[in-house]
PDB file of C-alpha atoms and ligand atoms in Angstrom:
ATOM      1  CA  MET M   1    -153.449 151.637-128.377  1.00  0.00           C
ATOM      2  CA  ASN M   2    -150.084 153.250-127.620  1.00  0.00           C
ATOM      3  CA  PRO M   3    -147.064 150.936-128.038  1.00  0.00           C
ATOM      4  CA  PHE M   4    -145.047 152.838-125.416  1.00  0.00           C
ATOM      5  CA  ILE M   5    -147.830 152.496-122.838  1.00  0.00           C
ATOM      6  CA  LYS M   6    -147.975 148.797-123.668  1.00  0.00           C
ATOM      7  CA  LYS M   7    -144.236 148.456-122.989  1.00  0.00           C
ATOM      8  CA  VAL M   8    -144.725 150.327-119.708  1.00  0.00           C
ATOM      9  CA  GLN M   9    -147.578 148.005-118.749  1.00  0.00           C
ATOM     10  CA  GLU M  10    -145.460 144.944-119.554  1.00  0.00           C
ATOM     11  CA  ALA M  11    -142.549 146.265-117.486  1.00  0.00           C
ATOM     12  CA  LEU M  12    -144.848 147.085-114.560  1.00  0.00           C
ATOM     13  CA  ALA M  13    -146.426 143.623-114.670  1.00  0.00           C
ATOM     14  CA  ALA M  14    -142.985 141.989-114.832  1.00  0.00           C
ATOM     15  CA  ARG M  15    -142.060 143.886-111.670  1.00  0.00           C
ATOM     16  CA  GLY M  16    -145.137 142.666-109.821  1.00  0.00           C
ATOM     17  CA  TYR M  17    -147.367 145.712-110.229  1.00  0.00           C
ATOM     18  CA  ALA M  18    -150.943 145.489-111.540  1.00  0.00           C
ATOM     19  CA  PRO M  19    -151.439 147.823-114.515  1.00  0.00           C
ATOM     20  CA  GLY M  20    -154.664 146.070-115.598  1.00  0.00           C
ATOM     21  CA  PRO M  21    -155.008 144.624-119.114  1.00  0.00           C
ATOM     22  CA  ILE M  22    -151.846 144.985-121.253  1.00  0.00           C
ATOM     23  CA  ASP M  23    -153.750 146.978-123.872  1.00  0.00           C
ATOM     24  CA  GLY M  24    -151.590 150.055-124.467  1.00  0.00           C
ATOM     25  CA  ARG M  25    -154.196 152.344-122.918  1.00  0.00           C
ATOM     26  CA  ASP M  26    -153.333 154.809-120.195  1.00  0.00           C
ATOM     27  CA  GLY M  27    -156.256 154.001-117.882  1.00  0.00           C
ATOM     28  CA  PRO M  28    -156.672 154.458-114.118  1.00  0.00           C
ATOM     29  CA  LYS M  29    -155.192 151.044-113.245  1.00  0.00           C
ATOM     30  CA  THR M  30    -152.081 151.777-115.260  1.00  0.00           C
ATOM     31  CA  ARG M  31    -151.781 155.212-113.634  1.00  0.00           C
ATOM     32  CA  LYS M  32    -152.160 153.654-110.212  1.00  0.00           C
ATOM     33  CA  ALA M  33    -149.493 151.042-110.965  1.00  0.00           C
ATOM     34  CA  VAL M  34    -147.140 153.742-112.276  1.00  0.00           C
ATOM     35  CA  LYS M  35    -147.664 155.731-109.066  1.00  0.00           C
ATOM     36  CA  ALA M  36    -146.987 152.684-106.898  1.00  0.00           C
ATOM     37  CA  PHE M  37    -143.826 151.925-108.847  1.00  0.00           C
ATOM     38  CA  GLN M  38    -142.685 155.563-108.560  1.00  0.00           C
ATOM     39  CA  LYS M  39    -143.305 155.581-104.823  1.00  0.00           C
ATOM     40  CA  ASP M  40    -141.257 152.392-104.391  1.00  0.00           C
ATOM     41  CA  SER M  41    -138.506 153.801-106.622  1.00  0.00           C
ATOM     42  CA  GLY M  42    -137.926 157.069-104.809  1.00  0.00           C
ATOM     43  CA  LEU M  43    -139.657 159.108-107.517  1.00  0.00           C
ATOM     44  CA  GLU M  44    -142.421 161.708-107.395  1.00  0.00           C
ATOM     45  CA  PRO M  45    -145.635 159.612-107.651  1.00  0.00           C
ATOM     46  CA  ASP M  46    -147.374 161.651-110.349  1.00  0.00           C
ATOM     47  CA  GLY M  47    -148.462 158.743-112.571  1.00  0.00           C
ATOM     48  CA  GLN M  48    -146.586 160.209-115.559  1.00  0.00           C
ATOM     49  CA  VAL M  49    -143.877 158.174-117.222  1.00  0.00           C
ATOM     50  CA  GLY M  50    -141.193 160.844-117.557  1.00  0.00           C
ATOM     51  CA  ARG M  51    -137.507 160.294-118.139  1.00  0.00           C
ATOM     52  CA  LEU M  52    -136.564 159.240-114.581  1.00  0.00           C
ATOM     53  CA  THR M  53    -139.465 156.798-114.380  1.00  0.00           C
ATOM     54  CA  GLU M  54    -138.661 155.378-117.792  1.00  0.00           C
ATOM     55  CA  ASN M  55    -135.038 154.896-116.757  1.00  0.00           C
ATOM     56  CA  ARG M  56    -136.063 153.093-113.604  1.00  0.00           C
ATOM     57  CA  LEU M  57    -138.498 150.873-115.455  1.00  0.00           C
ATOM     58  CA  PHE M  58    -136.218 149.846-118.289  1.00  0.00           C
ATOM     59  CA  THR M  59    -132.546 150.272-117.445  1.00  0.00           C
ATOM     60  CA  ASP M  60    -131.733 149.862-113.780  1.00  0.00           C
ATOM     61  CA  GLN M  61    -131.488 146.106-113.442  1.00  0.00           C
ATOM     62  CA  LEU M  62    -128.383 145.317-111.420  1.00  0.00           C
ATOM     63  CA  SER M  63    -127.911 142.084-113.377  1.00  0.00           C
ATOM     64  CA  ILE M  64    -126.969 143.928-116.579  1.00  0.00           C
ATOM     65  CA  ILE M  65    -124.097 145.839-114.937  1.00  0.00           C
ATOM     66  CA  SER M  66    -120.579 144.526-115.352  1.00  0.00           C
ATOM     67  CA  PHE M  67    -117.161 145.306-113.936  1.00  0.00           C
ATOM     68  CA  ASP M  68    -114.027 145.960-115.926  1.00  0.00           C
ATOM     69  CA  GLY M  69    -110.884 144.102-114.889  1.00  0.00           C
ATOM     70  CA  ASP M  70    -109.794 146.811-112.462  1.00  0.00           C
ATOM     71  CA  GLY M  71    -113.139 147.148-110.696  1.00  0.00           C
ATOM     72  CA  SER M  72    -114.452 150.048-112.759  1.00  0.00           C
ATOM     73  CA  THR M  73    -118.103 150.027-113.826  1.00  0.00           C
ATOM     74  CA  PRO M  74    -119.403 151.528-117.087  1.00  0.00           C
ATOM     75  CA  HIS M  75    -119.807 155.012-115.573  1.00  0.00           C
ATOM     76  CA  PHE M  76    -117.296 155.048-112.723  1.00  0.00           C
ATOM     77  CA  ALA M  77    -113.546 154.620-112.929  1.00  0.00           C
ATOM     78  CA  ARG M  78    -111.921 152.908-109.940  1.00  0.00           C
ATOM     79  CA  ASP M  79    -109.858 156.037-109.228  1.00  0.00           C
ATOM     80  CA  GLU M  80    -112.966 158.123-108.570  1.00  0.00           C
ATOM     81  CA  PHE M  81    -113.321 156.270-105.258  1.00  0.00           C
ATOM     82  CA  ALA M  82    -109.673 156.572-104.169  1.00  0.00           C
ATOM     83  CA  CYS M  83    -108.767 158.154-100.824  1.00  0.00           C
ATOM     84  CA  ASP M  84    -108.248 161.851-101.443  1.00  0.00           C
ATOM     85  CA  CYS M  85    -105.236 162.200 -99.178  1.00  0.00           C
ATOM     86  CA  GLY M  86    -103.428 162.183-102.501  1.00  0.00           C
ATOM     87  CA  GLY M  87    -100.929 159.556-101.456  1.00  0.00           C
ATOM     88  CA  ALA M  88     -99.883 161.421 -98.300  1.00  0.00           C
ATOM     89  CA  TYR M  89    -100.949 158.696 -95.874  1.00  0.00           C
ATOM     90  CA  CYS M  90    -101.995 155.725 -98.012  1.00  0.00           C
ATOM     91  CA  ASP M  91    -101.772 154.301-101.526  1.00  0.00           C
ATOM     92  CA  GLY M  92    -105.329 155.372-102.362  1.00  0.00           C
ATOM     93  CA  PHE M  93    -107.102 152.157-101.467  1.00  0.00           C
ATOM     94  CA  PRO M  94    -106.623 151.330 -97.784  1.00  0.00           C
ATOM     95  CA  ALA M  95    -109.726 149.165 -98.332  1.00  0.00           C
ATOM     96  CA  ALA M  96    -111.384 147.919-101.509  1.00  0.00           C
ATOM     97  CA  MET M  97    -114.682 149.478-102.482  1.00  0.00           C
ATOM     98  CA  ASN M  98    -117.676 147.300-101.694  1.00  0.00           C
ATOM     99  CA  LEU M  99    -118.906 145.696-104.928  1.00  0.00           C
ATOM    100  CA  GLU M 100    -122.575 145.881-104.032  1.00  0.00           C
ATOM    101  CA  LEU M 101    -122.195 149.618-103.439  1.00  0.00           C
ATOM    102  CA  LEU M 102    -120.493 150.050-106.831  1.00  0.00           C
ATOM    103  CA  LEU M 103    -123.287 148.135-108.597  1.00  0.00           C
ATOM    104  CA  LYS M 104    -125.962 150.205-106.906  1.00  0.00           C
ATOM    105  CA  LEU M 105    -124.202 153.471-107.701  1.00  0.00           C
ATOM    106  CA  GLU M 106    -124.104 152.397-111.327  1.00  0.00           C
ATOM    107  CA  ALA M 107    -127.840 151.614-111.171  1.00  0.00           C
ATOM    108  CA  LEU M 108    -128.409 155.026-109.584  1.00  0.00           C
ATOM    109  CA  ARG M 109    -126.426 156.685-112.338  1.00  0.00           C
ATOM    110  CA  ASN M 110    -128.447 154.833-114.991  1.00  0.00           C
ATOM    111  CA  ALA M 111    -131.668 155.857-113.280  1.00  0.00           C
ATOM    112  CA  LEU M 112    -130.695 159.528-113.208  1.00  0.00           C
ATOM    113  CA  ASP M 113    -129.152 159.539-116.692  1.00  0.00           C
ATOM    114  CA  VAL M 114    -126.770 162.348-115.768  1.00  0.00           C
ATOM    115  CA  PRO M 115    -123.200 162.135-114.421  1.00  0.00           C
ATOM    116  CA  VAL M 116    -122.908 161.302-110.718  1.00  0.00           C
ATOM    117  CA  ARG M 117    -119.868 162.911-109.091  1.00  0.00           C
ATOM    118  CA  ILE M 118    -118.167 161.115-106.233  1.00  0.00           C
ATOM    119  CA  THR M 119    -116.859 163.602-103.658  1.00  0.00           C
ATOM    120  CA  SER M 120    -115.542 160.963-101.267  1.00  0.00           C
ATOM    121  CA  GLY M 121    -115.091 157.214-101.581  1.00  0.00           C
ATOM    122  CA  VAL M 122    -112.730 155.201 -99.437  1.00  0.00           C
ATOM    123  CA  ARG M 123    -110.636 156.997 -96.774  1.00  0.00           C
ATOM    124  CA  CYS M 124    -107.613 156.025 -94.751  1.00  0.00           C
ATOM    125  CA  PRO M 125    -107.963 156.663 -90.997  1.00  0.00           C
ATOM    126  CA  THR M 126    -105.678 159.724 -91.084  1.00  0.00           C
ATOM    127  CA  ARG M 127    -107.611 161.351 -93.903  1.00  0.00           C
ATOM    128  CA  ASN M 128    -110.905 160.446 -92.220  1.00  0.00           C
ATOM    129  CA  ASP M 129    -109.766 162.296 -89.088  1.00  0.00           C
ATOM    130  CA  GLU M 130    -108.644 165.261 -91.180  1.00  0.00           C
ATOM    131  CA  VAL M 131    -112.020 165.696 -92.852  1.00  0.00           C
ATOM    132  CA  GLY M 132    -113.878 165.226 -89.571  1.00  0.00           C
ATOM    133  CA  GLY M 133    -115.311 161.814 -90.429  1.00  0.00           C
ATOM    134  CA  VAL M 134    -116.936 159.866 -87.621  1.00  0.00           C
ATOM    135  CA  GLN M 135    -114.978 157.075 -85.949  1.00  0.00           C
ATOM    136  CA  ASN M 136    -115.636 153.769 -87.683  1.00  0.00           C
ATOM    137  CA  SER M 137    -116.967 155.699 -90.680  1.00  0.00           C
ATOM    138  CA  GLN M 138    -118.117 153.378 -93.446  1.00  0.00           C
ATOM    139  CA  HIS M 139    -115.758 155.311 -95.721  1.00  0.00           C
ATOM    140  CA  LEU M 140    -112.882 153.523 -93.939  1.00  0.00           C
ATOM    141  CA  PHE M 141    -114.171 150.195 -95.191  1.00  0.00           C
ATOM    142  CA  GLY M 142    -115.171 151.168 -98.735  1.00  0.00           C
ATOM    143  CA  GLN M 143    -118.821 150.861 -97.787  1.00  0.00           C
ATOM    144  CA  ALA M 144    -119.867 154.461 -98.411  1.00  0.00           C
ATOM    145  CA  ALA M 145    -119.621 157.094-101.111  1.00  0.00           C
ATOM    146  CA  ASP M 146    -120.573 160.768-101.006  1.00  0.00           C
ATOM    147  CA  CYS M 147    -121.985 162.071-104.263  1.00  0.00           C
ATOM    148  CA  TYR M 148    -124.194 164.495-106.126  1.00  0.00           C
ATOM    149  CA  ALA M 149    -125.742 164.583-109.580  1.00  0.00           C
ATOM    150  CA  HIS M 150    -125.749 167.746-111.664  1.00  0.00           C
ATOM    151  CA  GLY M 151    -129.207 169.319-111.905  1.00  0.00           C
ATOM    152  CA  ILE M 152    -130.916 166.728-109.686  1.00  0.00           C
ATOM    153  CA  PRO M 153    -132.020 167.628-106.128  1.00  0.00           C
ATOM    154  CA  ILE M 154    -129.942 165.647-103.654  1.00  0.00           C
ATOM    155  CA  ALA M 155    -133.176 164.543-101.964  1.00  0.00           C
ATOM    156  CA  THR M 156    -134.071 162.777-105.217  1.00  0.00           C
ATOM    157  CA  VAL M 157    -130.623 161.191-105.415  1.00  0.00           C
ATOM    158  CA  ALA M 158    -131.072 160.019-101.811  1.00  0.00           C
ATOM    159  CA  ALA M 159    -134.579 158.662-102.392  1.00  0.00           C
ATOM    160  CA  ILE M 160    -133.513 156.686-105.454  1.00  0.00           C
ATOM    161  CA  GLY M 161    -130.473 155.390-103.567  1.00  0.00           C
ATOM    162  CA  GLU M 162    -132.742 154.230-100.749  1.00  0.00           C
ATOM    163  CA  SER M 163    -135.075 152.520-103.191  1.00  0.00           C
ATOM    164  CA  LEU M 164    -132.029 150.549-104.383  1.00  0.00           C
ATOM    165  CA  GLY M 165    -131.411 149.394-100.809  1.00  0.00           C
ATOM    166  CA  LEU M 166    -128.730 151.914 -99.842  1.00  0.00           C
ATOM    167  CA  THR M 167    -128.699 153.974 -96.669  1.00  0.00           C
ATOM    168  CA  ALA M 168    -128.744 157.695 -97.425  1.00  0.00           C
ATOM    169  CA  ILE M 169    -127.784 160.693 -95.298  1.00  0.00           C
ATOM    170  CA  LEU M 170    -128.482 164.124 -96.759  1.00  0.00           C
ATOM    171  CA  TYR M 171    -125.939 166.914 -96.389  1.00  0.00           C
ATOM    172  CA  GLU M 172    -128.125 169.720 -97.700  1.00  0.00           C
ATOM    173  CA  ALA M 173    -125.773 172.610 -96.963  1.00  0.00           C
ATOM    174  CA  GLU M 174    -122.746 170.819 -98.433  1.00  0.00           C
ATOM    175  CA  GLY M 175    -124.755 169.661-101.438  1.00  0.00           C
ATOM    176  CA  PHE M 176    -124.064 165.959-101.358  1.00  0.00           C
ATOM    177  CA  VAL M 177    -125.612 162.744-100.161  1.00  0.00           C
ATOM    178  CA  HIS M 178    -123.797 160.005 -98.240  1.00  0.00           C
ATOM    179  CA  LEU M 179    -124.787 156.600 -99.615  1.00  0.00           C
ATOM    180  CA  ALA M 180    -123.790 153.402 -97.865  1.00  0.00           C
ATOM    181  CA  VAL M 181    -124.436 149.656 -98.004  1.00  0.00           C
TER     182      VAL M 181
HETATM  183 ZN1   ZN K 201    -105.378 158.167 -97.618  1.00  0.00          ZN
END
């Protein structure tokens, strides 16, 4: 009996998967449940509980994430989402960032366990035009963030974002993913 496998089985069962008896043994039912959980979580379904799977199983609950007074989350400062016109056309926050998006980005960051860099958060209309953003871009309303994570394929970042309920658009050549609520 392996205590880690037992913890994994308990976490899978708590999430509605069927790992078989909670006996700390890595049997076929546990493997199958791990694979199902990985598939639903945007992870490679290999049945192995590696770091990303462990993070998803144990640390990505949205309910444990809190905001600081200014709207920062544990891993993202509010300023990281400011309009990058640098004060030329707006005061940085022509719209407030969507709170659900911020919570899910924090969950994504916890799942990846590496820094997630925001390349674009909210944008004022002038800046949006400048960078070639689409009309009515969700960036205008604080409902989208472009990002990448060092050392993690952006397809993985996108898949995990989608498993958290975000919409993802891959920009392979530019090396970032657009995530939106
Ligand atoms: Zn601006």
